[in-house]
Amino acid sequence: MKIEKKELIIRSACPEDAPMLTAWWNDAKVMAHAPYPECFGLSEEAVLEGLKTQQAGKETCLIAFEGKPIGECSYALKPGHASMGINICVRKYQNKGLGTRMLKDFLRFLFTDKELRSIQAVDRIQIEVNPKNKRACHVFEKLGFLCVKTEKNARKDLLGKTQALATYSLSWERYANFAK
């Protein structure tokens, strides 16, 4: 998978990305708002193995800006919808609108990519986020996502503190109206 828009690139992560992804996923500051801390703390070998077995329908992707890796995103086709996640990991690239730009292109890919549609049509995209991550919640809402559920005390973060979890959903119809 590869999306190129000017200086912003989203591509499938490859084995060479394992050290960087491992470092990001094991950094409590980078992953402070991650809704699934149990997925982190992986060894480089485990990350490498996961990247070697990726396939269309479930991928970890790298986000690059001006040729420099700045974050990661992922998606998985599930019965009835696609789930996704996004993280701008390099602090100096946060709050610059890059996440919004990237997310618009990523949503278009998830809803319209022919290879994905041959596996399963995506009629809805779902994302789970820590509701304290106001920046992310604002971006999702700006792009048409609706908060459909919030759970208090849903997860423990990387530091062992109990966190809430908000589920946002975006239908194809709503996306089409916002993408105009």
PDB file of C-alpha atoms in Angstrom:
ATOM      1  CA  MET A   1       0.000   0.000   0.000  1.00  0.00           C
ATOM      2  CA  LYS A   2       1.357   3.424  -0.870  1.00  0.00           C
ATOM      3  CA  ILE A   3      -0.215   6.871  -0.904  1.00  0.00           C
ATOM      4  CA  GLU A   4       1.819   9.873  -2.080  1.00  0.00           C
ATOM      5  CA  LYS A   5       0.516  13.429  -1.749  1.00  0.00           C
ATOM      6  CA  LYS A   6       3.180  16.068  -2.276  1.00  0.00           C
ATOM      7  CA  GLU A   7       5.639  15.726   0.618  1.00  0.00           C
ATOM      8  CA  LEU A   8       3.442  13.317   2.608  1.00  0.00           C
ATOM      9  CA  ILE A   9       3.753   9.549   2.060  1.00  0.00           C
ATOM     10  CA  ILE A  10       1.907   6.654   3.688  1.00  0.00           C
ATOM     11  CA  ARG A  11       3.283   3.229   2.816  1.00  0.00           C
ATOM     12  CA  SER A  12       3.218  -0.299   4.112  1.00  0.00           C
ATOM     13  CA  ALA A  13       5.813  -0.722   6.838  1.00  0.00           C
ATOM     14  CA  CYS A  14       8.650  -3.048   5.868  1.00  0.00           C
ATOM     15  CA  PRO A  15      11.112  -5.125   7.917  1.00  0.00           C
ATOM     16  CA  GLU A  16      13.654  -2.278   7.864  1.00  0.00           C
ATOM     17  CA  ASP A  17      11.143  -0.174   9.853  1.00  0.00           C
ATOM     18  CA  ALA A  18      11.085  -2.618  12.796  1.00  0.00           C
ATOM     19  CA  PRO A  19      13.716  -0.822  14.958  1.00  0.00           C
ATOM     20  CA  MET A  20      11.970   2.546  14.636  1.00  0.00           C
ATOM     21  CA  LEU A  21       8.465   1.144  15.215  1.00  0.00           C
ATOM     22  CA  THR A  22       9.722  -0.812  18.222  1.00  0.00           C
ATOM     23  CA  ALA A  23      11.292   2.342  19.692  1.00  0.00           C
ATOM     24  CA  TRP A  24       8.085   4.342  19.166  1.00  0.00           C
ATOM     25  CA  TRP A  25       5.832   1.600  20.562  1.00  0.00           C
ATOM     26  CA  ASN A  26       7.997   1.243  23.652  1.00  0.00           C
ATOM     27  CA  ASP A  27       8.120   4.992  24.395  1.00  0.00           C
ATOM     28  CA  ALA A  28       5.489   5.877  27.033  1.00  0.00           C
ATOM     29  CA  LYS A  29       5.474   9.546  25.919  1.00  0.00           C
ATOM     30  CA  VAL A  30       4.889   8.682  22.272  1.00  0.00           C
ATOM     31  CA  MET A  31       2.180   6.170  23.169  1.00  0.00           C
ATOM     32  CA  ALA A  32       0.618   8.193  26.021  1.00  0.00           C
ATOM     33  CA  HIS A  33      -2.833   8.201  24.388  1.00  0.00           C
ATOM     34  CA  ALA A  34      -2.685   4.714  22.879  1.00  0.00           C
ATOM     35  CA  PRO A  35      -5.910   2.861  23.644  1.00  0.00           C
ATOM     36  CA  TYR A  36      -4.272  -0.576  23.608  1.00  0.00           C
ATOM     37  CA  PRO A  37      -1.124  -0.541  25.728  1.00  0.00           C
ATOM     38  CA  GLU A  38      -1.033  -4.331  25.869  1.00  0.00           C
ATOM     39  CA  CYS A  39      -0.057  -4.254  22.193  1.00  0.00           C
ATOM     40  CA  PHE A  40       3.100  -2.345  23.006  1.00  0.00           C
ATOM     41  CA  GLY A  41       6.283  -3.361  24.746  1.00  0.00           C
ATOM     42  CA  LEU A  42       6.986  -5.779  21.924  1.00  0.00           C
ATOM     43  CA  SER A  43      10.510  -6.888  21.132  1.00  0.00           C
ATOM     44  CA  GLU A  44      12.103  -5.846  17.860  1.00  0.00           C
ATOM     45  CA  GLU A  45      12.029  -9.501  16.806  1.00  0.00           C
ATOM     46  CA  ALA A  46       8.252  -9.692  17.372  1.00  0.00           C
ATOM     47  CA  VAL A  47       7.685  -6.452  15.415  1.00  0.00           C
ATOM     48  CA  LEU A  48       9.925  -7.725  12.611  1.00  0.00           C
ATOM     49  CA  GLU A  49       8.011 -11.004  12.424  1.00  0.00           C
ATOM     50  CA  GLY A  50       4.703  -9.132  12.263  1.00  0.00           C
ATOM     51  CA  LEU A  51       5.935  -6.927   9.439  1.00  0.00           C
ATOM     52  CA  LYS A  52       7.150  -9.938   7.447  1.00  0.00           C
ATOM     53  CA  THR A  53       3.680 -11.493   7.490  1.00  0.00           C
ATOM     54  CA  GLN A  54       1.603  -8.400   6.598  1.00  0.00           C
ATOM     55  CA  GLN A  55      -0.952  -8.606   3.849  1.00  0.00           C
ATOM     56  CA  ALA A  56      -3.704  -6.502   2.314  1.00  0.00           C
ATOM     57  CA  GLY A  57      -6.566  -6.325   4.763  1.00  0.00           C
ATOM     58  CA  LYS A  58      -4.412  -5.865   7.855  1.00  0.00           C
ATOM     59  CA  GLU A  59      -1.317  -3.682   7.774  1.00  0.00           C
ATOM     60  CA  THR A  60       0.918  -1.413   9.779  1.00  0.00           C
ATOM     61  CA  CYS A  61       1.966   1.586   7.709  1.00  0.00           C
ATOM     62  CA  LEU A  62       4.649   4.242   8.009  1.00  0.00           C
ATOM     63  CA  ILE A  63       3.929   7.955   7.642  1.00  0.00           C
ATOM     64  CA  ALA A  64       6.728  10.079   6.177  1.00  0.00           C
ATOM     65  CA  PHE A  65       6.911  13.839   5.682  1.00  0.00           C
ATOM     66  CA  GLU A  66       9.568  15.320   3.412  1.00  0.00           C
ATOM     67  CA  GLY A  67      11.258  11.915   3.349  1.00  0.00           C
ATOM     68  CA  LYS A  68      11.462  11.579   7.161  1.00  0.00           C
ATOM     69  CA  PRO A  69       9.445   9.004   9.105  1.00  0.00           C
ATOM     70  CA  ILE A  70       7.123  10.860  11.494  1.00  0.00           C
ATOM     71  CA  GLY A  71       4.523   8.306  12.536  1.00  0.00           C
ATOM     72  CA  GLU A  72       2.589   5.169  11.931  1.00  0.00           C
ATOM     73  CA  CYS A  73      -0.923   4.043  11.186  1.00  0.00           C
ATOM     74  CA  SER A  74      -2.649   0.728  10.825  1.00  0.00           C
ATOM     75  CA  TYR A  75      -5.860  -0.792   9.574  1.00  0.00           C
ATOM     76  CA  ALA A  76      -7.643  -4.115   9.733  1.00  0.00           C
ATOM     77  CA  LEU A  77     -10.667  -5.343   7.842  1.00  0.00           C
ATOM     78  CA  LYS A  78     -13.195  -6.806  10.261  1.00  0.00           C
ATOM     79  CA  PRO A  79     -16.693  -8.192   9.746  1.00  0.00           C
ATOM     80  CA  GLY A  80     -18.836  -5.242   8.700  1.00  0.00           C
ATOM     81  CA  HIS A  81     -16.189  -2.519   8.957  1.00  0.00           C
ATOM     82  CA  ALA A  82     -12.530  -1.515   8.968  1.00  0.00           C
ATOM     83  CA  SER A  83     -10.734  -0.477  12.137  1.00  0.00           C
ATOM     84  CA  MET A  84      -7.806   1.891  12.053  1.00  0.00           C
ATOM     85  CA  GLY A  85      -5.308   3.748  14.183  1.00  0.00           C
ATOM     86  CA  ILE A  86      -2.950   6.673  13.614  1.00  0.00           C
ATOM     87  CA  ASN A  87      -0.099   8.213  15.578  1.00  0.00           C
ATOM     88  CA  ILE A  88       2.181  11.124  14.669  1.00  0.00           C
ATOM     89  CA  CYS A  89       5.116   9.923  16.789  1.00  0.00           C
ATOM     90  CA  VAL A  90       7.676  12.703  16.267  1.00  0.00           C
ATOM     91  CA  ARG A  91       6.609  15.596  18.501  1.00  0.00           C
ATOM     92  CA  LYS A  92       7.872  18.427  16.263  1.00  0.00           C
ATOM     93  CA  TYR A  93       5.446  17.288  13.537  1.00  0.00           C
ATOM     94  CA  GLN A  94       2.394  17.290  15.824  1.00  0.00           C
ATOM     95  CA  ASN A  95      -0.129  20.146  15.743  1.00  0.00           C
ATOM     96  CA  LYS A  96       0.818  21.108  12.188  1.00  0.00           C
ATOM     97  CA  GLY A  97      -2.213  19.646  10.392  1.00  0.00           C
ATOM     98  CA  LEU A  98      -0.251  16.681   9.040  1.00  0.00           C
ATOM     99  CA  GLY A  99      -2.411  14.149  10.893  1.00  0.00           C
ATOM    100  CA  THR A 100      -5.545  15.631   9.355  1.00  0.00           C
ATOM    101  CA  ARG A 101      -4.026  15.631   5.868  1.00  0.00           C
ATOM    102  CA  MET A 102      -2.795  12.074   6.284  1.00  0.00           C
ATOM    103  CA  LEU A 103      -6.093  10.882   7.709  1.00  0.00           C
ATOM    104  CA  LYS A 104      -8.073  12.298   4.751  1.00  0.00           C
ATOM    105  CA  ASP A 105      -5.907  10.312   2.323  1.00  0.00           C
ATOM    106  CA  PHE A 106      -5.996   7.213   4.504  1.00  0.00           C
ATOM    107  CA  LEU A 107      -9.816   7.315   4.727  1.00  0.00           C
ATOM    108  CA  ARG A 108     -10.054   7.628   0.937  1.00  0.00           C
ATOM    109  CA  PHE A 109      -7.794   4.585   0.606  1.00  0.00           C
ATOM    110  CA  LEU A 110      -9.824   2.508   3.068  1.00  0.00           C
ATOM    111  CA  PHE A 111     -13.133   3.362   1.423  1.00  0.00           C
ATOM    112  CA  THR A 112     -12.106   3.181  -2.250  1.00  0.00           C
ATOM    113  CA  ASP A 113      -8.980   1.038  -2.815  1.00  0.00           C
ATOM    114  CA  LYS A 114      -9.756  -1.657  -5.412  1.00  0.00           C
ATOM    115  CA  GLU A 115      -7.530  -4.299  -3.812  1.00  0.00           C
ATOM    116  CA  LEU A 116      -9.168  -3.821  -0.411  1.00  0.00           C
ATOM    117  CA  ARG A 117     -12.635  -3.792  -1.982  1.00  0.00           C
ATOM    118  CA  SER A 118     -11.831  -7.140  -3.633  1.00  0.00           C
ATOM    119  CA  ILE A 119     -11.304  -8.544  -0.123  1.00  0.00           C
ATOM    120  CA  GLN A 120     -14.198  -6.700   1.516  1.00  0.00           C
ATOM    121  CA  ALA A 121     -16.118  -3.509   0.810  1.00  0.00           C
ATOM    122  CA  VAL A 122     -15.616  -0.969   3.586  1.00  0.00           C
ATOM    123  CA  ASP A 123     -18.909   0.719   4.452  1.00  0.00           C
ATOM    124  CA  ARG A 124     -17.826   1.980   7.880  1.00  0.00           C
ATOM    125  CA  ILE A 125     -14.544   2.845   9.582  1.00  0.00           C
ATOM    126  CA  GLN A 126     -14.143   2.623  13.315  1.00  0.00           C
ATOM    127  CA  ILE A 127     -11.409   4.019  15.523  1.00  0.00           C
ATOM    128  CA  GLU A 128     -10.902   3.809  19.259  1.00  0.00           C
ATOM    129  CA  VAL A 129      -9.171   6.635  21.092  1.00  0.00           C
ATOM    130  CA  ASN A 130      -8.513   7.824  24.603  1.00  0.00           C
ATOM    131  CA  PRO A 131     -11.077  10.657  25.013  1.00  0.00           C
ATOM    132  CA  LYS A 132      -8.403  12.696  26.842  1.00  0.00           C
ATOM    133  CA  ASN A 133      -6.646  12.936  23.484  1.00  0.00           C
ATOM    134  CA  LYS A 134      -8.625  16.051  22.576  1.00  0.00           C
ATOM    135  CA  ARG A 135      -6.459  16.764  19.540  1.00  0.00           C
ATOM    136  CA  ALA A 136      -7.300  13.405  17.952  1.00  0.00           C
ATOM    137  CA  CYS A 137     -10.993  13.589  18.893  1.00  0.00           C
ATOM    138  CA  HIS A 138     -11.214  17.043  17.278  1.00  0.00           C
ATOM    139  CA  VAL A 139      -9.629  15.779  14.050  1.00  0.00           C
ATOM    140  CA  PHE A 140     -11.953  12.755  13.864  1.00  0.00           C
ATOM    141  CA  GLU A 141     -15.028  14.925  14.432  1.00  0.00           C
ATOM    142  CA  LYS A 142     -13.820  17.492  11.883  1.00  0.00           C
ATOM    143  CA  LEU A 143     -13.641  14.698   9.289  1.00  0.00           C
ATOM    144  CA  GLY A 144     -17.147  13.434  10.038  1.00  0.00           C
ATOM    145  CA  PHE A 145     -16.607  10.712  12.630  1.00  0.00           C
ATOM    146  CA  LEU A 146     -19.270  10.392  15.324  1.00  0.00           C
ATOM    147  CA  CYS A 147     -18.531   9.248  18.861  1.00  0.00           C
ATOM    148  CA  VAL A 148     -20.790   6.209  19.259  1.00  0.00           C
ATOM    149  CA  LYS A 149     -19.605   4.869  22.618  1.00  0.00           C
ATOM    150  CA  THR A 150     -17.474   5.872  25.587  1.00  0.00           C
ATOM    151  CA  GLU A 151     -16.351   3.431  28.269  1.00  0.00           C
ATOM    152  CA  LYS A 152     -14.940   4.620  31.576  1.00  0.00           C
ATOM    153  CA  ASN A 153     -12.137   2.536  33.069  1.00  0.00           C
ATOM    154  CA  ALA A 154     -11.769   0.553  29.835  1.00  0.00           C
ATOM    155  CA  ARG A 155      -7.987   0.086  29.746  1.00  0.00           C
ATOM    156  CA  LYS A 156      -4.789   0.679  31.646  1.00  0.00           C
ATOM    157  CA  ASP A 157      -2.212   2.875  29.961  1.00  0.00           C
ATOM    158  CA  LEU A 158       1.510   2.131  29.668  1.00  0.00           C
ATOM    159  CA  LEU A 159       2.005   3.496  33.182  1.00  0.00           C
ATOM    160  CA  GLY A 160      -0.754   1.331  34.675  1.00  0.00           C
ATOM    161  CA  LYS A 161      -3.328   4.128  35.069  1.00  0.00           C
ATOM    162  CA  THR A 162      -6.942   3.351  34.201  1.00  0.00           C
ATOM    163  CA  GLN A 163      -8.160   5.150  31.080  1.00  0.00           C
ATOM    164  CA  ALA A 164     -11.430   5.628  29.240  1.00  0.00           C
ATOM    165  CA  LEU A 165     -11.967   4.558  25.632  1.00  0.00           C
ATOM    166  CA  ALA A 166     -14.095   6.362  23.029  1.00  0.00           C
ATOM    167  CA  THR A 167     -15.254   4.627  19.860  1.00  0.00           C
ATOM    168  CA  TYR A 168     -15.690   6.808  16.781  1.00  0.00           C
ATOM    169  CA  SER A 169     -17.420   5.648  13.619  1.00  0.00           C
ATOM    170  CA  LEU A 170     -17.586   7.012  10.074  1.00  0.00           C
ATOM    171  CA  SER A 171     -20.004   5.603   7.496  1.00  0.00           C
ATOM    172  CA  TRP A 172     -19.352   5.713   3.760  1.00  0.00           C
ATOM    173  CA  GLU A 173     -22.343   8.044   3.308  1.00  0.00           C
ATOM    174  CA  ARG A 174     -21.116  10.481   5.941  1.00  0.00           C
ATOM    175  CA  TYR A 175     -17.556  10.325   4.568  1.00  0.00           C
ATOM    176  CA  ALA A 176     -18.852  11.096   1.054  1.00  0.00           C
ATOM    177  CA  ASN A 177     -20.618  14.216   2.376  1.00  0.00           C
ATOM    178  CA  PHE A 178     -17.540  15.441   4.264  1.00  0.00           C
ATOM    179  CA  ALA A 179     -15.082  14.601   1.452  1.00  0.00           C
ATOM    180  CA  LYS A 180     -16.789  17.000  -0.994  1.00  0.00           C
TER     181      LYS A 180
END
